[in-house]
Tab-separated table of C-alpha atoms in Angstrom:
chain	number	residue	atom	x	y	z
Q	1	UNK	CA	106.000	125.833	146.453
Q	2	UNK	CA	104.594	127.544	143.511
Q	3	UNK	CA	103.084	125.345	140.866
Q	4	UNK	CA	100.279	123.806	138.937
Q	5	UNK	CA	98.194	121.059	140.421
Q	6	UNK	CA	96.055	118.591	138.653
Q	7	UNK	CA	93.962	116.058	140.353
Q	8	UNK	CA	93.319	113.145	140.340
Q	9	UNK	CA	96.415	111.582	138.647
Q	10	UNK	CA	94.187	108.720	137.174
Q	11	UNK	CA	90.380	108.930	136.754
Q	12	UNK	CA	87.971	106.260	135.540
Q	13	UNK	CA	84.433	106.921	134.422
Q	14	UNK	CA	81.531	105.144	132.762
Q	15	UNK	CA	80.678	106.055	129.172
Q	16	UNK	CA	77.911	108.670	129.154
Q	17	UNK	CA	79.014	110.346	132.370
Q	18	UNK	CA	80.313	113.955	132.449
Q	19	UNK	CA	83.504	114.281	134.430
Q	20	UNK	CA	85.337	117.402	135.678
Q	21	UNK	CA	89.097	117.608	135.826
Q	22	UNK	CA	90.656	119.951	138.364
Q	23	UNK	CA	93.439	122.560	137.636
Q	24	UNK	CA	94.721	124.934	140.063
Q	25	UNK	CA	97.806	127.227	140.100
Q	26	UNK	CA	99.416	129.589	142.645
Q	27	UNK	CA	101.831	131.175	140.291
Q	28	UNK	CA	99.599	134.326	139.863
Q	29	UNK	CA	99.473	133.629	136.097
Q	30	UNK	CA	96.656	135.221	133.945
Q	31	UNK	CA	96.637	132.581	131.274
Q	32	UNK	CA	95.639	129.055	131.551
Q	33	UNK	CA	95.349	126.301	129.063
Q	34	UNK	CA	93.935	122.673	128.551
Q	35	UNK	CA	95.592	120.233	126.144
Q	36	UNK	CA	94.824	116.679	125.213
Q	37	UNK	CA	97.355	114.115	124.457
Q	38	UNK	CA	96.801	110.720	122.749
Q	39	UNK	CA	99.364	107.945	122.688
Q	40	UNK	CA	102.350	108.787	120.558
Q	41	UNK	CA	100.890	112.034	119.508
Q	42	UNK	CA	101.722	115.657	120.367
Q	43	UNK	CA	99.471	118.026	122.605
Q	44	UNK	CA	96.298	119.534	121.071
Q	45	UNK	CA	94.770	122.588	122.632
Q	46	UNK	CA	91.213	122.273	123.907
Q	47	UNK	CA	90.435	125.462	125.557
Q	48	UNK	CA	92.580	128.579	126.776
Q	49	UNK	CA	91.766	131.564	128.963
Q	50	UNK	CA	93.867	134.784	129.105
Q	51	UNK	CA	91.905	136.432	131.888
Q	52	UNK	CA	89.153	135.619	134.516
Q	53	UNK	CA	85.639	135.243	133.091
Q	54	UNK	CA	86.826	134.897	129.582
Q	55	UNK	CA	87.961	131.914	127.499
Q	56	UNK	CA	88.387	130.728	123.931
Q	57	UNK	CA	88.102	127.486	121.856
Q	58	UNK	CA	91.214	125.764	120.911
Q	59	UNK	CA	91.463	123.348	118.030
Q	60	UNK	CA	89.394	120.438	119.597
Q	61	UNK	CA	86.820	122.025	121.848
Q	62	UNK	CA	83.888	119.970	120.814
Q	63	UNK	CA	82.501	117.874	123.634
Q	64	UNK	CA	84.400	119.854	126.246
Q	65	UNK	CA	83.477	122.839	128.359
Q	66	UNK	CA	85.359	124.987	130.923
Q	67	UNK	CA	84.893	127.988	133.405
Q	68	UNK	CA	87.334	130.656	134.577
Q	69	UNK	CA	85.638	132.133	137.697
Q	70	UNK	CA	88.824	132.518	139.575
Q	71	UNK	CA	92.301	133.346	138.545
Q	72	UNK	CA	93.732	130.223	140.231
Q	73	UNK	CA	91.370	127.763	138.869
Q	74	UNK	CA	90.464	126.484	135.260
Q	75	UNK	CA	88.339	123.339	135.425
Q	76	UNK	CA	87.720	121.250	132.365
Q	77	UNK	CA	84.422	119.284	132.030
Q	78	UNK	CA	84.580	116.307	129.667
Q	79	UNK	CA	80.834	115.812	128.476
Q	80	UNK	CA	79.103	112.643	127.113
Q	81	UNK	CA	79.210	114.442	123.763
Q	82	UNK	CA	82.924	113.847	123.521
Q	83	UNK	CA	83.231	110.745	121.233
Q	84	UNK	CA	86.593	109.390	122.383
Q	85	UNK	CA	87.397	111.068	125.813
Q	86	UNK	CA	90.028	108.586	126.940
Q	87	UNK	CA	93.366	110.416	126.851
Q	88	UNK	CA	96.070	112.279	128.958
Q	89	UNK	CA	94.916	115.680	129.862
Q	90	UNK	CA	97.373	118.476	130.732
Q	91	UNK	CA	96.751	121.987	132.081
Q	92	UNK	CA	99.128	124.824	131.847
Q	93	UNK	CA	99.447	128.544	132.786
Q	94	UNK	CA	101.543	131.529	131.616
Q	95	UNK	CA	101.948	135.141	132.038
Q	96	UNK	CA	101.035	136.642	128.514
Q	97	UNK	CA	103.796	139.012	127.830
Q	98	UNK	CA	104.668	141.063	124.732
Q	99	UNK	CA	107.625	138.756	123.576
Q	100	UNK	CA	107.600	135.750	125.782
Q	101	UNK	CA	105.350	132.970	126.774
Q	102	UNK	CA	106.843	130.263	128.770
Q	103	UNK	CA	104.071	127.769	129.745
Q	104	UNK	CA	104.196	125.906	133.002
Q	105	UNK	CA	102.408	122.458	132.879
Q	106	UNK	CA	100.848	120.399	135.607
Q	107	UNK	CA	101.425	116.639	136.071
Q	108	UNK	CA	98.328	115.671	133.972
Q	109	UNK	CA	95.272	113.556	134.584
Q	110	UNK	CA	94.855	110.367	132.763
Q	111	UNK	CA	91.183	109.731	132.046
Q	112	UNK	CA	89.877	106.308	131.080
Q	113	UNK	CA	86.160	106.055	130.147
Q	114	UNK	CA	85.043	102.358	130.362
K	1	UNK	CA	101.989	129.783	113.283
K	2	UNK	CA	104.550	128.349	111.223
K	3	UNK	CA	104.783	124.634	110.748
K	4	UNK	CA	107.825	122.814	112.047
K	5	UNK	CA	109.564	119.586	110.827
K	6	UNK	CA	111.591	117.383	113.115
K	7	UNK	CA	113.162	113.841	112.949
K	8	UNK	CA	110.891	111.316	114.672
K	9	UNK	CA	113.711	109.858	116.738
K	10	UNK	CA	117.319	110.232	117.638
K	11	UNK	CA	119.860	108.368	119.736
K	12	UNK	CA	122.806	109.877	121.560
K	13	UNK	CA	125.453	108.379	123.846
K	14	UNK	CA	125.519	109.448	127.525
K	15	UNK	CA	128.011	112.322	128.021
K	16	UNK	CA	128.098	113.327	124.445
K	17	UNK	CA	126.402	116.489	122.901
K	18	UNK	CA	122.895	115.874	121.565
K	19	UNK	CA	122.013	118.069	118.571
K	20	UNK	CA	118.334	118.150	117.705
K	21	UNK	CA	117.401	119.845	114.402
K	22	UNK	CA	114.270	121.645	113.470
K	23	UNK	CA	113.138	123.099	110.195
K	24	UNK	CA	110.817	126.022	110.051
K	25	UNK	CA	111.180	127.310	106.480
K	26	UNK	CA	107.912	129.423	106.567
K	27	UNK	CA	108.731	131.312	109.887
K	28	UNK	CA	107.825	134.894	109.691
K	29	UNK	CA	109.687	137.823	111.238
K	30	UNK	CA	107.822	138.163	114.424
K	31	UNK	CA	107.838	134.397	115.330
K	32	UNK	CA	109.877	133.070	118.101
K	33	UNK	CA	111.297	129.538	118.203
K	34	UNK	CA	110.642	127.664	121.418
K	35	UNK	CA	111.824	124.241	122.640
K	36	UNK	CA	109.982	122.267	125.127
K	37	UNK	CA	110.608	118.509	126.225
K	38	UNK	CA	108.413	116.026	127.637
K	39	UNK	CA	109.600	113.021	129.888
K	40	UNK	CA	107.268	109.967	129.606
K	41	UNK	CA	103.749	110.629	131.137
K	42	UNK	CA	104.749	113.922	132.642
K	43	UNK	CA	103.822	117.465	131.551
K	44	UNK	CA	106.100	119.264	129.062
K	45	UNK	CA	108.868	121.420	130.484
K	46	UNK	CA	110.092	124.685	128.795
K	47	UNK	CA	113.774	124.563	127.713
K	48	UNK	CA	114.677	127.707	125.798
K	49	UNK	CA	113.372	130.146	123.128
K	50	UNK	CA	114.974	132.711	120.697
K	51	UNK	CA	114.259	135.030	117.836
K	52	UNK	CA	117.277	135.727	115.835
K	53	UNK	CA	120.388	135.432	118.125
K	54	UNK	CA	121.752	132.246	119.523
K	55	UNK	CA	120.646	131.663	123.189
K	56	UNK	CA	122.151	129.512	125.894
K	57	UNK	CA	120.845	128.730	129.394
K	58	UNK	CA	121.674	126.315	132.157
K	59	UNK	CA	119.801	123.640	130.293
K	60	UNK	CA	120.692	123.905	126.581
K	61	UNK	CA	121.793	126.072	123.675
K	62	UNK	CA	119.696	127.186	120.708
K	63	UNK	CA	121.390	127.912	117.392
K	64	UNK	CA	119.179	129.647	114.762
K	65	UNK	CA	120.439	130.017	111.184
K	66	UNK	CA	120.920	133.398	109.720
K	67	UNK	CA	117.797	132.946	107.439
K	68	UNK	CA	115.833	131.634	110.577
K	69	UNK	CA	114.524	128.782	108.539
K	70	UNK	CA	115.835	126.155	110.797
K	71	UNK	CA	117.450	125.713	114.254
K	72	UNK	CA	119.234	123.204	116.488
K	73	UNK	CA	118.707	122.576	120.056
K	74	UNK	CA	121.913	121.366	121.793
K	75	UNK	CA	122.251	119.477	125.026
K	76	UNK	CA	126.078	119.754	125.619
K	77	UNK	CA	126.542	116.712	127.921
K	78	UNK	CA	123.396	114.465	127.588
K	79	UNK	CA	122.451	112.340	130.609
K	80	UNK	CA	119.942	109.408	130.872
K	81	UNK	CA	117.520	111.845	132.457
K	82	UNK	CA	117.499	113.762	129.140
K	83	UNK	CA	115.702	110.902	127.362
K	84	UNK	CA	112.291	112.538	126.392
K	85	UNK	CA	110.223	113.933	123.457
K	86	UNK	CA	111.618	117.303	122.357
K	87	UNK	CA	109.233	119.743	120.782
K	88	UNK	CA	110.123	122.709	118.528
K	89	UNK	CA	107.485	125.201	118.226
K	90	UNK	CA	107.286	128.622	116.411
K	91	UNK	CA	104.805	131.189	117.748
K	92	UNK	CA	103.937	134.884	117.202
K	93	UNK	CA	104.980	137.274	119.678
K	94	UNK	CA	101.433	138.428	120.358
K	95	UNK	CA	99.826	135.069	120.530
K	96	UNK	CA	99.439	132.916	123.646
K	97	UNK	CA	98.958	129.555	121.808
K	98	UNK	CA	101.508	126.828	121.334
K	99	UNK	CA	101.041	124.373	118.698
K	100	UNK	CA	102.818	121.089	119.554
K	101	UNK	CA	103.731	118.630	116.802
K	102	UNK	CA	104.927	115.193	117.345
K	103	UNK	CA	108.482	116.166	118.408
K	104	UNK	CA	111.612	114.092	118.490
K	105	UNK	CA	112.012	111.039	120.724
K	106	UNK	CA	115.530	111.454	122.103
K	107	UNK	CA	117.032	108.338	123.644
K	108	UNK	CA	120.247	108.736	125.568
K	109	UNK	CA	122.053	105.418	125.874
K	110	UNK	CA	124.606	104.434	128.450
């Protein structure tokens, strides 16, 4: 089955530790995205990548880093510089087209920093 | 991208049509209207999108006013599984970003 996988579903880390969230897709999509969602809020864009080896900051990139070495993978590292990292993290992918951009989302990773 | 305004919450009886409004009065000519929904603790799911004309698919219908300043998502026969947060988003044709607001919490009641 084609789709986006995020692992793990729940993640716990101690304050001050970096943590990397996995996102893999087998949809052959060029573009991938990372969003953060806090309780009762909408999604906010952290980083996005439209092609391998290239990525751009979203609205809340501070304290996060990404890499895009392979088309299928777009890992997100939450660094110790992120002041409030506890949140629900969602990865998405899409085929950037001229008029149409349907984003497909993974199931999300809920990160809790203790 | 244009800003959208949606009601915070709505209720609907099971089996009835759910009509979710969205205002986007500053929309420009090259911006599409997208609708996504998010069931609790899951990733958002694409529903439908449109530019000028009304659109229908297996999930819903999208009605866009002639001046394009507002739209309505219609779920023709709402079920309990349609309970979710519904997001209305406008986006340029050339952009890849989606800006999610806080959406409308739709609760379908038995």
